[in-house]
């Protein structure tokens, strides 16, 4: 007879168990940032033993990078797809920037800020951060290139615009974590787009 107070995890096929562990880690990181991720906290969130977490994810550094990429990649895909639905270039870029600055995504902002800091000591995470930053830049550059092709903006105006937009979004989002940001971030988003696109 077992005297352990830890319930035995329900049996699942390996693929389902692996997904459950990843989902639990993603939910945990969205609540407390990637700094909340340890073998023990992920195990508790997933309702499994720490040994089972390390069985599926033997490198915690790589697992943290995976969780980071899952969270920020999903946000990028969602925000860019929503922005692309707008009628013209200015409206598309404005919607993307406004969405990123609307204050509803501070959980993802915390994940980004912690990843930038932790990447100084976690090479795998740093590499994933660079990949995700490149993907954001590439997606914005693609939207801007469509505007150039449609004659909505000159190629010279589009050059470097993605970098400027991302720098503003990153800076203002990080500021918002310590409540140092304008109350009307939507107005800031529109002013930023006007300044960058002319």
C-alpha atoms as a printed R data frame, in Angstrom:
    type eleno elety resid chain resno      x      y       z
1   ATOM     1    CA   UNK     A     1  0.000  0.000   0.000
2   ATOM     2    CA   UNK     A     2  1.411  3.389  -1.043
3   ATOM     3    CA   UNK     A     3  1.730  6.091   1.605
4   ATOM     4    CA   UNK     A     4  2.787  8.805  -0.854
5   ATOM     5    CA   UNK     A     5  0.583 11.902  -0.850
6   ATOM     6    CA   UNK     A     6  1.556 12.673  -4.466
7   ATOM     7    CA   UNK     A     7 -1.139 11.353  -6.801
8   ATOM     8    CA   UNK     A     8  0.094  9.118  -9.583
9   ATOM     9    CA   UNK     A     9 -0.174 10.818 -12.966
10  ATOM    10    CA   UNK     A    10 -2.915  9.494 -15.189
11  ATOM    11    CA   UNK     A    11 -1.539  7.287 -17.952
12  ATOM    12    CA   UNK     A    12 -1.365  8.965 -21.345
13  ATOM    13    CA   UNK     A    13  0.207  8.156 -24.693
14  ATOM    14    CA   UNK     A    14  3.700  9.743 -24.887
15  ATOM    15    CA   UNK     A    15  2.680 12.414 -27.425
16  ATOM    16    CA   UNK     A    16 -0.268 13.465 -25.280
17  ATOM    17    CA   UNK     A    17  1.862 13.541 -22.109
18  ATOM    18    CA   UNK     A    18  4.545 15.596 -23.855
19  ATOM    19    CA   UNK     A    19  1.920 18.089 -25.038
20  ATOM    20    CA   UNK     A    20  0.379 18.271 -21.547
21  ATOM    21    CA   UNK     A    21  3.774 19.123 -20.044
22  ATOM    22    CA   UNK     A    22  4.424 21.801 -22.673
23  ATOM    23    CA   UNK     A    23  0.915 23.252 -22.229
24  ATOM    24    CA   UNK     A    24  1.395 23.394 -18.453
25  ATOM    25    CA   UNK     A    25  4.742 25.156 -18.856
26  ATOM    26    CA   UNK     A    26  3.255 27.670 -21.300
27  ATOM    27    CA   UNK     A    27  0.395 28.440 -18.891
28  ATOM    28    CA   UNK     A    28  2.862 28.794 -16.012
29  ATOM    29    CA   UNK     A    29  5.094 31.167 -18.016
30  ATOM    30    CA   UNK     A    30  2.101 33.261 -19.065
31  ATOM    31    CA   UNK     A    31  1.238 33.693 -15.379
32  ATOM    32    CA   UNK     A    32  4.691 34.388 -13.962
33  ATOM    33    CA   UNK     A    33  7.106 34.722 -16.865
34  ATOM    34    CA   UNK     A    34  9.768 32.239 -17.891
35  ATOM    35    CA   UNK     A    35 11.515 32.846 -14.563
36  ATOM    36    CA   UNK     A    36  8.716 30.739 -13.030
37  ATOM    37    CA   UNK     A    37  9.830 27.668 -14.979
38  ATOM    38    CA   UNK     A    38 11.695 25.003 -13.043
39  ATOM    39    CA   UNK     A    39 11.444 21.237 -13.269
40  ATOM    40    CA   UNK     A    40  9.450 21.201 -10.017
41  ATOM    41    CA   UNK     A    41  7.029 24.014 -10.901
42  ATOM    42    CA   UNK     A    42  6.319 22.544 -14.336
43  ATOM    43    CA   UNK     A    43  5.805 19.106 -12.799
44  ATOM    44    CA   UNK     A    44  3.361 20.523 -10.252
45  ATOM    45    CA   UNK     A    45  1.465 22.456 -12.934
46  ATOM    46    CA   UNK     A    46  1.257 19.374 -15.156
47  ATOM    47    CA   UNK     A    47  0.366 17.055 -12.267
48  ATOM    48    CA   UNK     A    48  3.343 14.771 -12.907
49  ATOM    49    CA   UNK     A    49  6.597 13.918 -11.180
50  ATOM    50    CA   UNK     A    50  9.743 15.985 -11.812
51  ATOM    51    CA   UNK     A    51 11.345 12.831 -13.248
52  ATOM    52    CA   UNK     A    52  8.667 12.699 -15.932
53  ATOM    53    CA   UNK     A    53  9.359 16.309 -16.916
54  ATOM    54    CA   UNK     A    54 13.080 15.602 -17.259
55  ATOM    55    CA   UNK     A    55 12.284 12.433 -19.214
56  ATOM    56    CA   UNK     A    56 10.473 14.464 -21.868
57  ATOM    57    CA   UNK     A    57 12.613 17.606 -21.601
58  ATOM    58    CA   UNK     A    58 16.109 16.646 -20.379
59  ATOM    59    CA   UNK     A    59 17.515 20.166 -20.909
60  ATOM    60    CA   UNK     A    60 15.714 22.872 -18.947
61  ATOM    61    CA   UNK     A    61 17.534 25.602 -20.911
62  ATOM    62    CA   UNK     A    62 16.199 24.180 -24.176
63  ATOM    63    CA   UNK     A    63 12.733 23.719 -22.660
64  ATOM    64    CA   UNK     A    64 12.602 27.343 -21.514
65  ATOM    65    CA   UNK     A    65 13.590 28.419 -25.041
66  ATOM    66    CA   UNK     A    66 10.846 26.213 -26.475
67  ATOM    67    CA   UNK     A    67  8.221 27.660 -24.135
68  ATOM    68    CA   UNK     A    68  9.367 31.195 -24.965
69  ATOM    69    CA   UNK     A    69  9.133 30.493 -28.709
70  ATOM    70    CA   UNK     A    70  5.705 28.910 -28.351
71  ATOM    71    CA   UNK     A    71  4.300 31.935 -26.522
72  ATOM    72    CA   UNK     A    72  5.805 34.738 -28.588
73  ATOM    73    CA   UNK     A    73  5.382 32.893 -31.893
74  ATOM    74    CA   UNK     A    74  1.664 32.443 -31.277
75  ATOM    75    CA   UNK     A    75  1.319 36.130 -30.421
76  ATOM    76    CA   UNK     A    76  3.170 37.214 -33.565
77  ATOM    77    CA   UNK     A    77  1.061 35.020 -35.832
78  ATOM    78    CA   UNK     A    78 -2.171 36.264 -34.241
79  ATOM    79    CA   UNK     A    79 -1.248 39.968 -34.269
80  ATOM    80    CA   UNK     A    80  0.143 40.003 -37.808
81  ATOM    81    CA   UNK     A    81 -2.822 38.054 -39.208
82  ATOM    82    CA   UNK     A    82 -5.235 40.469 -37.525
83  ATOM    83    CA   UNK     A    83 -3.282 43.458 -38.809
84  ATOM    84    CA   UNK     A    84 -3.247 42.146 -42.365
85  ATOM    85    CA   UNK     A    85 -7.048 42.184 -42.367
86  ATOM    86    CA   UNK     A    86 -7.066 46.017 -42.378
87  ATOM    87    CA   UNK     A    87 -7.801 47.923 -45.570
88  ATOM    88    CA   UNK     A    88 -4.481 49.644 -46.331
89  ATOM    89    CA   UNK     A    89 -0.877 49.824 -45.216
90  ATOM    90    CA   UNK     A    90 -1.303 52.587 -42.647
91  ATOM    91    CA   UNK     A    91 -4.320 50.816 -41.135
92  ATOM    92    CA   UNK     A    92 -2.461 47.481 -41.080
93  ATOM    93    CA   UNK     A    93  0.618 48.840 -39.352
94  ATOM    94    CA   UNK     A    94 -1.485 50.939 -36.963
95  ATOM    95    CA   UNK     A    95 -3.572 47.932 -35.965
96  ATOM    96    CA   UNK     A    96 -0.457 45.830 -35.329
97  ATOM    97    CA   UNK     A    97  1.232 48.505 -33.208
98  ATOM    98    CA   UNK     A    98 -1.968 49.432 -31.339
99  ATOM    99    CA   UNK     A    99 -2.616 45.774 -30.538
100 ATOM   100    CA   UNK     A   100  0.894 45.304 -29.171
101 ATOM   101    CA   UNK     A   101  0.588 48.428 -27.021
102 ATOM   102    CA   UNK     A   102 -3.016 48.037 -25.843
103 ATOM   103    CA   UNK     A   103 -2.031 46.736 -22.398
104 ATOM   104    CA   UNK     A   104 -3.701 43.351 -22.820
105 ATOM   105    CA   UNK     A   105 -0.439 41.536 -23.543
106 ATOM   106    CA   UNK     A   106  1.661 42.325 -20.500
107 ATOM   107    CA   UNK     A   107  2.018 38.584 -19.837
108 ATOM   108    CA   UNK     A   108  3.824 38.164 -23.160
109 ATOM   109    CA   UNK     A   109  5.831 41.346 -22.552
110 ATOM   110    CA   UNK     A   110  7.097 39.867 -19.288
111 ATOM   111    CA   UNK     A   111  8.136 36.714 -21.144
112 ATOM   112    CA   UNK     A   112 10.062 38.828 -23.686
113 ATOM   113    CA   UNK     A   113 11.795 40.990 -21.068
114 ATOM   114    CA   UNK     A   114 12.806 38.007 -18.965
115 ATOM   115    CA   UNK     A   115 14.056 36.183 -22.066
116 ATOM   116    CA   UNK     A   116 16.288 39.121 -23.039
117 ATOM   117    CA   UNK     A   117 17.790 39.096 -19.545
118 ATOM   118    CA   UNK     A   118 18.057 35.309 -19.150
119 ATOM   119    CA   UNK     A   119 19.493 34.953 -22.650
120 ATOM   120    CA   UNK     A   120 22.732 36.436 -21.335
121 ATOM   121    CA   UNK     A   121 23.251 33.160 -19.432
122 ATOM   122    CA   UNK     A   122 21.284 30.712 -21.572
123 ATOM   123    CA   UNK     A   123 22.752 30.384 -25.078
124 ATOM   124    CA   UNK     A   124 19.874 28.242 -26.339
125 ATOM   125    CA   UNK     A   125 17.346 30.843 -25.193
126 ATOM   126    CA   UNK     A   126 19.423 33.682 -26.657
127 ATOM   127    CA   UNK     A   127 19.425 31.945 -30.035
128 ATOM   128    CA   UNK     A   128 15.649 31.514 -29.904
129 ATOM   129    CA   UNK     A   129 15.179 35.163 -28.908
130 ATOM   130    CA   UNK     A   130 17.187 36.228 -31.970
131 ATOM   131    CA   UNK     A   131 15.094 33.963 -34.202
132 ATOM   132    CA   UNK     A   132 11.820 35.372 -32.864
133 ATOM   133    CA   UNK     A   133 13.051 38.967 -33.169
134 ATOM   134    CA   UNK     A   134 14.072 38.259 -36.779
135 ATOM   135    CA   UNK     A   135 10.643 36.767 -37.491
136 ATOM   136    CA   UNK     A   136  8.924 39.902 -36.184
137 ATOM   137    CA   UNK     A   137 11.143 42.094 -38.334
138 ATOM   138    CA   UNK     A   138 10.594 39.901 -41.409
139 ATOM   139    CA   UNK     A   139  6.812 39.905 -40.964
140 ATOM   140    CA   UNK     A   140  6.678 43.686 -40.608
141 ATOM   141    CA   UNK     A   141  9.002 44.118 -43.574
142 ATOM   142    CA   UNK     A   142  6.690 41.885 -45.635
143 ATOM   143    CA   UNK     A   143  3.691 44.064 -44.742
144 ATOM   144    CA   UNK     A   144  5.663 47.193 -45.628
145 ATOM   145    CA   UNK     A   145  6.855 45.652 -48.913
146 ATOM   146    CA   UNK     A   146  3.238 45.032 -49.890
147 ATOM   147    CA   UNK     A   147  2.585 48.720 -49.247
148 ATOM   148    CA   UNK     A   148  5.523 49.682 -51.467
149 ATOM   149    CA   UNK     A   149  4.236 47.394 -54.218
150 ATOM   150    CA   UNK     A   150  0.754 48.931 -53.940
151 ATOM   151    CA   UNK     A   151  2.220 52.450 -54.163
152 ATOM   152    CA   UNK     A   152  1.119 53.335 -50.625
153 ATOM   153    CA   UNK     A   153  4.622 54.150 -49.430
154 ATOM   154    CA   UNK     A   154  7.969 54.870 -51.070
155 ATOM   155    CA   UNK     A   155 10.672 52.233 -50.800
156 ATOM   156    CA   UNK     A   156 12.931 54.775 -49.080
157 ATOM   157    CA   UNK     A   157 10.291 55.344 -46.386
158 ATOM   158    CA   UNK     A   158  9.851 51.615 -45.821
159 ATOM   159    CA   UNK     A   159 13.574 51.039 -45.341
160 ATOM   160    CA   UNK     A   160 14.309 50.652 -41.642
161 ATOM   161    CA   UNK     A   161 10.657 51.244 -40.695
162 ATOM   162    CA   UNK     A   162 10.242 47.759 -39.205
163 ATOM   163    CA   UNK     A   163 13.224 48.323 -36.893
164 ATOM   164    CA   UNK     A   164 11.867 51.677 -35.705
165 ATOM   165    CA   UNK     A   165  8.397 50.283 -35.072
166 ATOM   166    CA   UNK     A   166  9.732 47.301 -33.138
167 ATOM   167    CA   UNK     A   167 12.067 49.477 -31.075
168 ATOM   168    CA   UNK     A   168  9.132 51.664 -30.049
169 ATOM   169    CA   UNK     A   169  6.893 48.691 -29.243
170 ATOM   170    CA   UNK     A   170  9.615 46.914 -27.266
171 ATOM   171    CA   UNK     A   171 10.553 50.013 -25.300
172 ATOM   172    CA   UNK     A   172  7.015 51.094 -24.477
173 ATOM   173    CA   UNK     A   173  5.955 47.547 -23.617
174 ATOM   174    CA   UNK     A   174  8.886 47.141 -21.226
175 ATOM   175    CA   UNK     A   175  8.102 50.523 -19.649
176 ATOM   176    CA   UNK     A   176  4.507 49.435 -19.097
177 ATOM   177    CA   UNK     A   177  5.627 46.572 -16.841
178 ATOM   178    CA   UNK     A   178  6.672 49.149 -14.242
179 ATOM   179    CA   UNK     A   179  3.688 51.391 -15.030
180 ATOM   180    CA   UNK     A   180  5.864 53.995 -16.771
181 ATOM   181    CA   UNK     A   181  3.945 54.625 -19.959
182 ATOM   182    CA   UNK     A   182  1.390 57.067 -21.356
183 ATOM   183    CA   UNK     A   183 -2.163 56.328 -20.318
184 ATOM   184    CA   UNK     A   184 -3.295 56.388 -23.953
185 ATOM   185    CA   UNK     A   185 -0.979 53.938 -25.641
186 ATOM   186    CA   UNK     A   186 -3.284 53.866 -28.673
187 ATOM   187    CA   UNK     A   187 -2.545 57.526 -29.317
188 ATOM   188    CA   UNK     A   188  1.162 56.801 -28.975
189 ATOM   189    CA   UNK     A   189  0.818 53.958 -31.471
190 ATOM   190    CA   UNK     A   190 -0.848 56.233 -34.015
191 ATOM   191    CA   UNK     A   191  1.763 58.960 -33.554
192 ATOM   192    CA   UNK     A   192  4.543 56.402 -33.967
193 ATOM   193    CA   UNK     A   193  3.064 55.068 -37.197
194 ATOM   194    CA   UNK     A   194  2.624 58.606 -38.539
195 ATOM   195    CA   UNK     A   195  6.215 59.486 -37.673
196 ATOM   196    CA   UNK     A   196  7.622 56.324 -39.252
197 ATOM   197    CA   UNK     A   197  5.438 56.171 -42.358
198 ATOM   198    CA   UNK     A   198  5.255 59.939 -42.926
